[in-house]
XYZ file of C-alpha atoms in Angstrom:
596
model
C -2.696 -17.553 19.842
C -1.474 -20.190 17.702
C -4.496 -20.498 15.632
C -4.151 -17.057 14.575
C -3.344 -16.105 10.969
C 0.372 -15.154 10.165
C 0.903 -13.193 7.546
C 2.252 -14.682 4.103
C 0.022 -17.806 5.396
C -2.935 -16.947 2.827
C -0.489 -18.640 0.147
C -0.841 -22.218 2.170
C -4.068 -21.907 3.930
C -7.269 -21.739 2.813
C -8.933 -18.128 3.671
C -12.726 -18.733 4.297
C -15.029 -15.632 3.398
C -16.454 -15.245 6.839
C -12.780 -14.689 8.073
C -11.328 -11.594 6.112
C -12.778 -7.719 6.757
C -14.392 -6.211 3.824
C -15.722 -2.395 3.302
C -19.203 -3.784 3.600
C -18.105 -4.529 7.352
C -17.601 -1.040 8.631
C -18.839 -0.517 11.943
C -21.691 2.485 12.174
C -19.058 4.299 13.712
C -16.189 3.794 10.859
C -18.865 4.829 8.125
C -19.599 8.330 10.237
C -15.761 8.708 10.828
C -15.601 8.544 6.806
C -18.218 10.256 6.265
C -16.848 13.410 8.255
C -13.497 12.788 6.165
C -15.268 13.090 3.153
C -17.242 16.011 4.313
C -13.563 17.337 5.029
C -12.441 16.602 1.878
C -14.896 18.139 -0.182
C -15.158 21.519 1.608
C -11.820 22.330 2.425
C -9.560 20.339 -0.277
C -11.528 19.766 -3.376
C -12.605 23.096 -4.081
C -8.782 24.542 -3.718
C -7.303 22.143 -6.002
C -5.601 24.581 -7.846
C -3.718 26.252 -4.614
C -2.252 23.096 -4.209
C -1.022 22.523 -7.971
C -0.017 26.213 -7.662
C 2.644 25.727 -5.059
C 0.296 27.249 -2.097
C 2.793 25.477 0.757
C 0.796 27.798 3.339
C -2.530 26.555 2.413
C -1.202 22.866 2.654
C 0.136 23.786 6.242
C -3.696 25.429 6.602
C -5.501 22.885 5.813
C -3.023 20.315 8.055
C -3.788 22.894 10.997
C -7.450 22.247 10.602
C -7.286 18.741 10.119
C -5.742 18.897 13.734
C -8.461 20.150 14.649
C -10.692 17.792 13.693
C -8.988 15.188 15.226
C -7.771 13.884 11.543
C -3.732 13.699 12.669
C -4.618 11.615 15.836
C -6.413 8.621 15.092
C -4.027 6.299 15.332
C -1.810 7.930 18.758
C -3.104 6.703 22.548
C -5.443 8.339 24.358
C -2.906 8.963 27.053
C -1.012 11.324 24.971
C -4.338 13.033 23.471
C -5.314 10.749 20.410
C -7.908 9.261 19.953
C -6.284 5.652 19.945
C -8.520 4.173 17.166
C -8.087 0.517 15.751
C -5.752 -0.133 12.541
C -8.571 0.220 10.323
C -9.774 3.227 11.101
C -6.177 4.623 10.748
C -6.248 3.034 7.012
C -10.103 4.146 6.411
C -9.152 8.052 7.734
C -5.904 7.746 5.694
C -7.680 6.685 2.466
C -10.519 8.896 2.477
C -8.258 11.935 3.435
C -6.219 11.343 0.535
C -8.347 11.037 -2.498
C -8.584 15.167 -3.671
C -4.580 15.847 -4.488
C -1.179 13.721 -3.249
C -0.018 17.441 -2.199
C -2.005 17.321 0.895
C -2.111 13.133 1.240
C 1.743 13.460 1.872
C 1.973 15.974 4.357
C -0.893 14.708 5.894
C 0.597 10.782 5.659
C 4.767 12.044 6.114
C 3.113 13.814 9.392
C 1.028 10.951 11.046
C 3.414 8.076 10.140
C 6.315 8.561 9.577
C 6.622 11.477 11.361
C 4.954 10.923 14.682
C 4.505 7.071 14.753
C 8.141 6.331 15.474
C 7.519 8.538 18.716
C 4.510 6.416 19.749
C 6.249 3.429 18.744
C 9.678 3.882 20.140
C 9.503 6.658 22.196
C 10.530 6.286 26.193
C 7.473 7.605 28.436
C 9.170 11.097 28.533
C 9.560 11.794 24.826
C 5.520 10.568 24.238
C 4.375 12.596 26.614
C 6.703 15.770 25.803
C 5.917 14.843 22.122
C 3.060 13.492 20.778
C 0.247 15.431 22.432
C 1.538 18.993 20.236
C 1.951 16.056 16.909
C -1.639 14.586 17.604
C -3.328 17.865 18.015
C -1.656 19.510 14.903
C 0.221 22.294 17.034
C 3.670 20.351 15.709
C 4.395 19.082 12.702
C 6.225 16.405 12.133
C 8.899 15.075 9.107
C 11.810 12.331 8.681
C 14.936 12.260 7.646
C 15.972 9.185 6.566
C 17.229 9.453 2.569
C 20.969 10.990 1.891
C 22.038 12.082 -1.688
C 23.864 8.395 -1.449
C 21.370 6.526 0.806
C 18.203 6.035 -1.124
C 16.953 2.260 -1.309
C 19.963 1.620 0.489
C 18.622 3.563 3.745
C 21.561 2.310 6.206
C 24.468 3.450 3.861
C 23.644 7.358 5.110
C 26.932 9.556 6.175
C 25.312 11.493 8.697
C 27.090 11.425 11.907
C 26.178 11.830 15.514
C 29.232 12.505 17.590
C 28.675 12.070 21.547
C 29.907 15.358 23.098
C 32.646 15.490 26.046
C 30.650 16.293 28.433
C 28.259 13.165 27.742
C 25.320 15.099 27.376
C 24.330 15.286 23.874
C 24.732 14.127 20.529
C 26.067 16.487 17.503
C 24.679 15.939 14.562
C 26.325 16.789 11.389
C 25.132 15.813 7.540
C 22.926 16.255 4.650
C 19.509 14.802 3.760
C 17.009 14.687 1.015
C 13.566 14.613 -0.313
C 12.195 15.669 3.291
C 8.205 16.207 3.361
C 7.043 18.941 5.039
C 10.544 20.239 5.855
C 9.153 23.714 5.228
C 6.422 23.866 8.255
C 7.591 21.168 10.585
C 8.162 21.566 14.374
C 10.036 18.223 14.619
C 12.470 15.784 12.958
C 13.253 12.248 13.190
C 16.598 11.580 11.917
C 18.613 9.122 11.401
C 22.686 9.248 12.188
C 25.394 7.065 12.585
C 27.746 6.989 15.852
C 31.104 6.535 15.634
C 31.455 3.206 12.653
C 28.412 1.391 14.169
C 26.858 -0.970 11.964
C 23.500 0.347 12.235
C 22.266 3.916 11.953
C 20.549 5.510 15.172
C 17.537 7.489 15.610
C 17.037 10.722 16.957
C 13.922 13.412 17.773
C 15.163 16.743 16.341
C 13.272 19.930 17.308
C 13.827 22.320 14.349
C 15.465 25.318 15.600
C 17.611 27.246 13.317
C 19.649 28.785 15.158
C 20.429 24.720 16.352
C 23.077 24.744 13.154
C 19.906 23.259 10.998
C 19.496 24.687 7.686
C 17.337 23.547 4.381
C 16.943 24.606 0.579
C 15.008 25.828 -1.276
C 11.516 24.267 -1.959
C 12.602 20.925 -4.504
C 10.477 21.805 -8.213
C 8.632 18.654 -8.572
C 6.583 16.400 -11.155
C 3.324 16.207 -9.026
C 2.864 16.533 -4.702
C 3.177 20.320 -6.266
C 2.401 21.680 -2.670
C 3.552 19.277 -0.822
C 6.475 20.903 0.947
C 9.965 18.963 -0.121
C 13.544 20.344 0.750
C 17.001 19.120 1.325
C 17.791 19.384 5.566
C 21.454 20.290 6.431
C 22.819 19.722 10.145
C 26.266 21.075 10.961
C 27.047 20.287 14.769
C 23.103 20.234 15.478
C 23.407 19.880 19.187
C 20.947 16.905 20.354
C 20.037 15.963 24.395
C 21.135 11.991 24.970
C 17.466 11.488 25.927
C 16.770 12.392 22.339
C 18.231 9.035 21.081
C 14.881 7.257 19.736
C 14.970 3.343 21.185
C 18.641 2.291 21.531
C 22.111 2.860 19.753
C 22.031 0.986 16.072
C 18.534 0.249 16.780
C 17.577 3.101 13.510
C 17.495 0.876 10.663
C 14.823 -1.201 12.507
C 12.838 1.697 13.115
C 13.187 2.985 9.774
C 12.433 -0.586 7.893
C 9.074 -0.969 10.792
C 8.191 2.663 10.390
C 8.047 2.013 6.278
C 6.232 -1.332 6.885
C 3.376 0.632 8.291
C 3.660 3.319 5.830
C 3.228 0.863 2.735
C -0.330 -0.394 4.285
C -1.251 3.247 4.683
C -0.084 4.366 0.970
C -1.918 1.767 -0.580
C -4.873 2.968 1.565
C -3.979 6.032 0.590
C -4.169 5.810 -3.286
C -7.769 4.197 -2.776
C -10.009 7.526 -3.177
C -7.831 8.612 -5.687
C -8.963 6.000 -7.529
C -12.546 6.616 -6.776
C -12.588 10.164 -7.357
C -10.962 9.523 -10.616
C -13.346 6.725 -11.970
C -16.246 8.660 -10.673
C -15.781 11.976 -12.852
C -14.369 9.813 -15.991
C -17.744 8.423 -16.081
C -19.194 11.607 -15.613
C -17.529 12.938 -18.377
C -18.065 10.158 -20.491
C -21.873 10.127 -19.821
C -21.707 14.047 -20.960
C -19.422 14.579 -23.586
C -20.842 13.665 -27.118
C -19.182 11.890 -30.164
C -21.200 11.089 -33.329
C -24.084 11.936 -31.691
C -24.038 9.337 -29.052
C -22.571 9.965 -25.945
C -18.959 8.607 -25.397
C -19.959 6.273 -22.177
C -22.035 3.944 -24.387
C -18.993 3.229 -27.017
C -17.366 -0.267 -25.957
C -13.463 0.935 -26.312
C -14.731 3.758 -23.055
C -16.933 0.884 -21.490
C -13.933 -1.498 -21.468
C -11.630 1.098 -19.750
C -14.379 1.774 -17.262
C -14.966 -1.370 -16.025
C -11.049 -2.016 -15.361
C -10.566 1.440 -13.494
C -13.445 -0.007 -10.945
C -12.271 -3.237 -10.924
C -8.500 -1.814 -9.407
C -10.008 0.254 -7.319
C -12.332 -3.025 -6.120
C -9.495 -5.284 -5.647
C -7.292 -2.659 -3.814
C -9.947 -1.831 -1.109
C -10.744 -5.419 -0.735
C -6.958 -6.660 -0.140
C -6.158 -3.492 1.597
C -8.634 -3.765 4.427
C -8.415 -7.397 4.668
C -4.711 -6.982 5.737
C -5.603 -4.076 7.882
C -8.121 -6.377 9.627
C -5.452 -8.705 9.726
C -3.335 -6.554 11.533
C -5.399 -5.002 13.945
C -7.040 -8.624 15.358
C -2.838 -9.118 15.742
C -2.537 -6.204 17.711
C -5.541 -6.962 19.881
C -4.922 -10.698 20.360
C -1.297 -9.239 21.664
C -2.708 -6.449 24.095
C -5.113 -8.827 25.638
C -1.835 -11.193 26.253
C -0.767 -8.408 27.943
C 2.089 -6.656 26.068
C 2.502 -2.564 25.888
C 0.611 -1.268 23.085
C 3.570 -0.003 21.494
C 5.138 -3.712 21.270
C 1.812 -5.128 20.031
C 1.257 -2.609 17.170
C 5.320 -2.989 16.285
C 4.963 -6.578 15.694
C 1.854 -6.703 14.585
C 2.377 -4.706 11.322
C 5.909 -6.484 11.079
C 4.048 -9.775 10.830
C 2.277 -8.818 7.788
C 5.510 -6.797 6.390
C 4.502 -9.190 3.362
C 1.380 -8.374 2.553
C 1.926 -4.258 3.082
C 4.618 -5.097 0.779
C 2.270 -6.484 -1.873
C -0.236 -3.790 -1.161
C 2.339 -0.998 -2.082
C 3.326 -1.963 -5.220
C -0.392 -3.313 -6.454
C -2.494 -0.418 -5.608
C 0.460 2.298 -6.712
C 0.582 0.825 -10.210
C -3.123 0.426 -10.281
C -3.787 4.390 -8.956
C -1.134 5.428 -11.824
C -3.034 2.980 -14.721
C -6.518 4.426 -13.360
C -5.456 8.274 -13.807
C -3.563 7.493 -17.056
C -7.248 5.955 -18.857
C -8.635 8.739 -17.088
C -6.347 11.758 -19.293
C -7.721 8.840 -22.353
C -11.230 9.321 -21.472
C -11.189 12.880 -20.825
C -9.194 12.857 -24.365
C -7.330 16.495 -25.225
C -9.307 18.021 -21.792
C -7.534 15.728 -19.385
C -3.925 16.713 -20.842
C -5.372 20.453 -19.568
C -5.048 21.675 -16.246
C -8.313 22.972 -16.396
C -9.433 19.389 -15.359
C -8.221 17.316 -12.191
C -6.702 14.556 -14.581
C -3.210 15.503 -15.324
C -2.821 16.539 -11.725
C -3.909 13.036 -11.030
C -1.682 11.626 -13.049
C 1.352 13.786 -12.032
C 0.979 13.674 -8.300
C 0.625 9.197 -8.804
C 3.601 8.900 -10.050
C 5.587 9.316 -6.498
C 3.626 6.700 -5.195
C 5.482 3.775 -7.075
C 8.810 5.283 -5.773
C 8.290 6.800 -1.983
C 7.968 3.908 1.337
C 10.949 2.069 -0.805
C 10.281 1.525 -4.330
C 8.102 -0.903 -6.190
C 11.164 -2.618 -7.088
C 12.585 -3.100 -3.688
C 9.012 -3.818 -2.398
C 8.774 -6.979 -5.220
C 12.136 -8.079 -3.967
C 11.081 -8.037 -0.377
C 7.567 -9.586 -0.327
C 9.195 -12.861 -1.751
C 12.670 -12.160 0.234
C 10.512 -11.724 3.704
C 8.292 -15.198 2.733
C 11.339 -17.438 2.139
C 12.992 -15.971 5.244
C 9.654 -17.202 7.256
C 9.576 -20.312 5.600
C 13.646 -21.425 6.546
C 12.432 -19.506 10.475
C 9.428 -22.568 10.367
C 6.590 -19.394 10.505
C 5.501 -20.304 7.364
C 5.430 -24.102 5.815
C 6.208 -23.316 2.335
C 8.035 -26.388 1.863
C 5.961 -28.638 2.590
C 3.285 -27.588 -0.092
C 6.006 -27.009 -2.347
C 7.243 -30.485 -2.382
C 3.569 -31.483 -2.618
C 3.435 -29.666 -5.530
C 5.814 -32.012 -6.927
C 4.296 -34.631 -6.228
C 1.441 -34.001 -7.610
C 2.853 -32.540 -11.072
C 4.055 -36.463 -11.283
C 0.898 -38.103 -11.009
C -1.670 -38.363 -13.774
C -4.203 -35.545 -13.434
C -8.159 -35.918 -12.723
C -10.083 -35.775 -15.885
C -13.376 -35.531 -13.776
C -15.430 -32.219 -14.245
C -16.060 -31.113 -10.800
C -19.314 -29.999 -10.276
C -19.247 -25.478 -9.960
C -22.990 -24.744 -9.183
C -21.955 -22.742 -6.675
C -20.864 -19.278 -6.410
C -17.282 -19.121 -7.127
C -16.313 -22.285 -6.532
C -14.078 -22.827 -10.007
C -12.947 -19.265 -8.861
C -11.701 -20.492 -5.730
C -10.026 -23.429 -7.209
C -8.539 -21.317 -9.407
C -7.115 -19.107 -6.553
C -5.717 -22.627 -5.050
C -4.256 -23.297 -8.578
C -2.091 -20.110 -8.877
C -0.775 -20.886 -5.420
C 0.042 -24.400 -6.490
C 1.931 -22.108 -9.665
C 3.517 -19.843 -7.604
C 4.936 -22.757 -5.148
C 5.980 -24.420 -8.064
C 8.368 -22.184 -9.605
C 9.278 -20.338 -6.001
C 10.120 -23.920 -4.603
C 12.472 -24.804 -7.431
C 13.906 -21.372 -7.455
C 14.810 -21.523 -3.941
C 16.309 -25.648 -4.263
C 18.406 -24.027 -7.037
C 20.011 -21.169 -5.981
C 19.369 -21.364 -1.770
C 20.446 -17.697 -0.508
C 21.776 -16.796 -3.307
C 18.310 -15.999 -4.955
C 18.908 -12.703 -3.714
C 21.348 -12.379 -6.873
C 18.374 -12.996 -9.384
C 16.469 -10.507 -9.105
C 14.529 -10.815 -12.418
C 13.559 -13.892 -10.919
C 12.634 -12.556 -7.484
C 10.891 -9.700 -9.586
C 8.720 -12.280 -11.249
C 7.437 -14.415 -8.604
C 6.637 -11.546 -6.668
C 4.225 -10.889 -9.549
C 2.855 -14.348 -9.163
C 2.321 -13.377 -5.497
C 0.798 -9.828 -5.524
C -2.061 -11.088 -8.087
C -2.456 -14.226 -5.549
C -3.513 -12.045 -2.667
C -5.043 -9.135 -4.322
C -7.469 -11.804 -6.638
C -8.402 -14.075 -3.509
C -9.188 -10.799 -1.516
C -11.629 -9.606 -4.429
C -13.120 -12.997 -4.595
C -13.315 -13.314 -0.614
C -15.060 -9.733 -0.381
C -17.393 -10.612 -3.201
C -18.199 -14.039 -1.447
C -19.082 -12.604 1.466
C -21.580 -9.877 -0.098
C -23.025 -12.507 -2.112
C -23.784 -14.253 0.962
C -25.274 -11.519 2.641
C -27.317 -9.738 -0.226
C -27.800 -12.317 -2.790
C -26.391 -12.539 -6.154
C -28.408 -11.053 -7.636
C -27.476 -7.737 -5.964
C -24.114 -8.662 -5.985
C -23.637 -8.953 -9.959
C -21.387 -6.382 -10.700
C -19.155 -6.994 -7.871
C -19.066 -10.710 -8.649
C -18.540 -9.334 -12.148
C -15.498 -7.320 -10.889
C -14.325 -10.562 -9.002
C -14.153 -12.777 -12.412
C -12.630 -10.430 -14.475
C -9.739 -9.505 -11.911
C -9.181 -13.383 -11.200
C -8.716 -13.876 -15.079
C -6.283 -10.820 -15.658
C -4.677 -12.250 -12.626
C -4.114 -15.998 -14.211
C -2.963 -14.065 -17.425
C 0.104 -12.450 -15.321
C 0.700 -15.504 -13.494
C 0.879 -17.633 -16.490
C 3.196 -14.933 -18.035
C 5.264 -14.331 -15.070
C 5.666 -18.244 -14.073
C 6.497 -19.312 -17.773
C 9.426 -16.664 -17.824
C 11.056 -17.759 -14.742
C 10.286 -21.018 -15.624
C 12.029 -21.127 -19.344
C 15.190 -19.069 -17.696
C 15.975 -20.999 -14.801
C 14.795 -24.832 -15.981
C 16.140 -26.744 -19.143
C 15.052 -30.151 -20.689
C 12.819 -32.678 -18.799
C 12.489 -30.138 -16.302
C 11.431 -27.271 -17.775
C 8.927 -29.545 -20.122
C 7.675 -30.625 -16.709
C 7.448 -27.483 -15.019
C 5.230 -25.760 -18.293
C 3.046 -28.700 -18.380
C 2.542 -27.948 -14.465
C 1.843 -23.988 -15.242
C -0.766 -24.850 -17.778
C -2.412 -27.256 -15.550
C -2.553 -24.871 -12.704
C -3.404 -22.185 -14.897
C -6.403 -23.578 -16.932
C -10.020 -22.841 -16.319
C -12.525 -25.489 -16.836
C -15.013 -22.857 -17.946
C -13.923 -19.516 -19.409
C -15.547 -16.545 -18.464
C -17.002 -14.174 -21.070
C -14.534 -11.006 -20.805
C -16.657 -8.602 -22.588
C -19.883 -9.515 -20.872
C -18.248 -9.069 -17.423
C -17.223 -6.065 -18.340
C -20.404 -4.823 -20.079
C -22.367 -5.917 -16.652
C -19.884 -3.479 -14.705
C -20.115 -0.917 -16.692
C -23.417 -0.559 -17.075
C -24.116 -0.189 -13.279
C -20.973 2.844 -13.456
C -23.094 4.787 -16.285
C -26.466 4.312 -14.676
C -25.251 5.632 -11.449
C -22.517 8.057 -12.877
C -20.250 7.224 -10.217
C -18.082 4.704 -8.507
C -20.298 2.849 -6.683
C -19.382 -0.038 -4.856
């Protein structure tokens, strides 16, 4: 298994186009499981909107009911315990397309099959799955965590709640407060987190909500967006809990709760995906339609430009996003056919690519927010009006740059996770970084390389920005060891460096690999999409890198260091901005939709 890729190793090895997934490699069967989704969508979500943005709680739990039915909230459980045990990428392709009409249904639908009921199927003994999961999978249960405390938020294991073993030895009794809960208001079933006696570690338990079992909530939380989403404050006094309850072992919660988020951050970048479609798909509409000195607004170049950059986010997340979920799943697989549970092979095969669902997170929630944001711009005084799905776009994005830990922690952890694997030898990032080094003191080629083909000063470029980001990360790391921790501006920086690293090579691997398959010629706007991402991406790199690099260097040093960042940062031929986007754009208008 060896050979296999680990994850954080696309920054040191060179990814080849015929290895990473892409959209244009669903199975027959994954574009008919979509395809129902949609189908799904567009009946029974769509056309409500406005229940959900009214508060309608019981047509969210509805419409969760009859996604049970359909088979929506089991994709991803074992068939043993009536799912219908489906790969990792189907999980992300169900979760994306689900979640693309309002955030008020994509979080009870996404709080319900992750978090909710995936620490079951991932902890769980053999009793608790099969008392469990079935009523979760089928939508007879809901499901909902309890992890945050009014002062345990990004720092999950600091909660109060206590679980005190009872005399007799029988049962746990669970006493405390929690927050922000997702579908507290209709959910069968908690998991929550307590700490025993002054263990280190918090512990996880299942929690069947019975009121009369000393658990009591608030009132429905008034929120920015997720309007419908159901969100209230969970109180346990004495909440009386079986010992066979206990989820994996004592103090083993926070490593539930971090695995349990790792998974969720794939899915919520998934799950921001059709928003992002939806919402480039009737901005163009509108813009085709609506009518400005007698021309209509689609064809003036200040609409065009924001047009082509909504579809060129929404590119770049699907094609990092299902790369890593690809990624994943061949993990799990190699590690089933070695013969461990499933449970242990889906655990640590999401945990070895912690650092790209990190990366995902934060990319594709900023990009879902920017998307709606152009789309109230293009919609002009009509998308600040509820009378148009903008604002509720807009409104219901905003959670996703704070829920599944926040962007901030999630920068601070996707470079925090890759040094860790470096100093555990998982990952040689030294050993490219001292190159690096190296190379910065030796005289540079002055040959023009010859770029007839496709994307091949792309590709050099995406080997560049590495060489950028190992630069600054490697001299970082020599300066302050484990105390980099402390700098977080510095942290927050190269994580920049990294997100753009993955999510530009994925967009140029993708494009690659349609090119190959359809011709260029067919492939022109998405190789379009490709150059202009790579270029904002060198922009933010060359930002980000020259910050860190002009606060943490001085003298020779930092002279040597900038002259490296230009190097690494410099195309040999500069694409035309405008022209890339005018090619994108075009295709959007003529086919009044997102359609790639």
């Amino acid at each position: 298994m060896e050979d296999i890729t680990r994850g954080g190793q696309f920054l040191v090895k060179e990814t080849k186009c015929e290895n990473v997934f892409t959209p244009e490699d669903f199975s027959e069967e994954q574009i008919m499981m979509r395809d129902s989704v949609k189908e799904f969508v567009d009946k029974e979500i769509w056309p409500n909107k406005d229940r959900f943005e009214k508060k309608d709680f019981a047509f969210t739990e509805e419409v969760m009911r009859k996604a049970g039915e359909m088979g929506f909230l089991s994709v991803a459980v074992p068939e043993a315990y009536g799912g219908m045990g489906m790969g990792f990428v189907d999980t992300c392709l169900v979760c994306d397309y689900i979640s693309g009409a309002t955030g008020s249904f994509s979080t009870a639908f996404g709080a319900h099959t992750g978090i909710g009921t995936m620490p079951i199927t991932l902890y769980g003994t053999e009793e608790q799955k099969k008392k469990y999961v079935p009523k979760l999978a089928s939508g007879e249960w809901f499901g909902a965590y309890c992890l945050t405390e009014p002062g345990a938020g990004s720092d999950a294991n600091s909660g109060k709640t206590k679980a005190v073993l009872s005399a007799d030895g029988t049962h746990y009794n669970i006493t405390g407060q929690k927050m922000w809960i997702s579908n507290a208001g209709f959910c069968s079933l908690f998991i929550v987190f307590a700490r025993i006696e002054d263990d280190k570690n918090i512990t996880g338990f299942i929690v069947e909500n019975d009121p009369s079992n000393g658990i009591s909530m608030n009132e429905e939380e008034h929120k920015l967006g997720i309007r419908a989403s159901s969100t209230r404050q969970v109180f346990f006094s004495d909440t009386k809990v079986p010992v066979e309850n206990m989820l994996a072992g004592r103090g083993e919660g926070f490593k539930i709760a971090m695995n349990a988020l790792n998974v969720g951050r794939i899915k919520l970048a998934a799950a921001c995906l059709d928003a992002q479609r939806r919402v480039t798909s009737n901005a163009i509409n509108y813009a085709n339609e609506r009518v400005q000195f007698n021309t209509p607004i689609s064809s003036f170049g200040a609409i065009r430009y924001k047009l082509a950059e909504m579809a060129t986010s929404a590119y770049a997340g699907e094609s990092a996003t299902y790369r890593a979920a690809k990624a994943i799943e061949d993990r799990i697989n190699a590690r089933v056919a070695e013969g461990t549970s499933h449970q242990e092979a889906e655990l640590k095969g999401v945990e070895e690519f912690a650092i790209e669902c990190s990366i995902l997170k934060v990319a594709v929630s900023e990009d879902v927010q920017n998307c709606a944001d152009e789309g109230i711009q293009i919609y002009g005084g009509m998308g600040f009006s509820e009378d148009t799905p903008m604002e509720s776009a807009w409104r219901d994005a905003r959670i996703a740059r704070i829920y599944e830990g926040t962007n901030e922690i999630n920068r601070m952890l996707s470079v925090g996770m890759l040094i860790k694997k470096a100093m555990k030898g998982h990952v040689d990032l030294l050993g490219p970084a001292m190159k690096v080094q190296e190379d910065l003191m030796g005289i540079p080629s002055f040959d023009t390389p010859d770029y007839s083909e496709l994307f091949s000063e792309e590709k050099e470029m995406v080997g560049k920005l590495k060489k950028a980001f190992l630069m600054v990360a490697g001299v970082a790391v020599q300066k302050f060891g484990m105390d980099l921790d402390a700098h977080q501006q510095l942290l927050m920086a190269a994580a920049d460096m990294l997100i753009e690293i993955y999510m530009a090579e994925s967009t140029v691997l993708r494009t690659e690999k349609l090119a190959k398959k359809v011709g260029e010629e067919k492939a022109k706007e998405q190789i379009a999409m490709a150059k202009l991402y790579l270029y904002k991406a060198v922009d933010i790199v060359t930002q980000k890198g020259k910050e860190s690099i002009i606060s943490f260097a001085e003298g020779d040093e930092q002279r040597m260091m900038l002259m490296g960042l230009r190097r690494f940062t410099k195309y040999t031929n500069m694409p035309n901005i405008v022209g890339l986007r005018e090619t994108i754009t075009s295709k959007l208008v003529a086919e009044n939709s997102y359609c790639f």
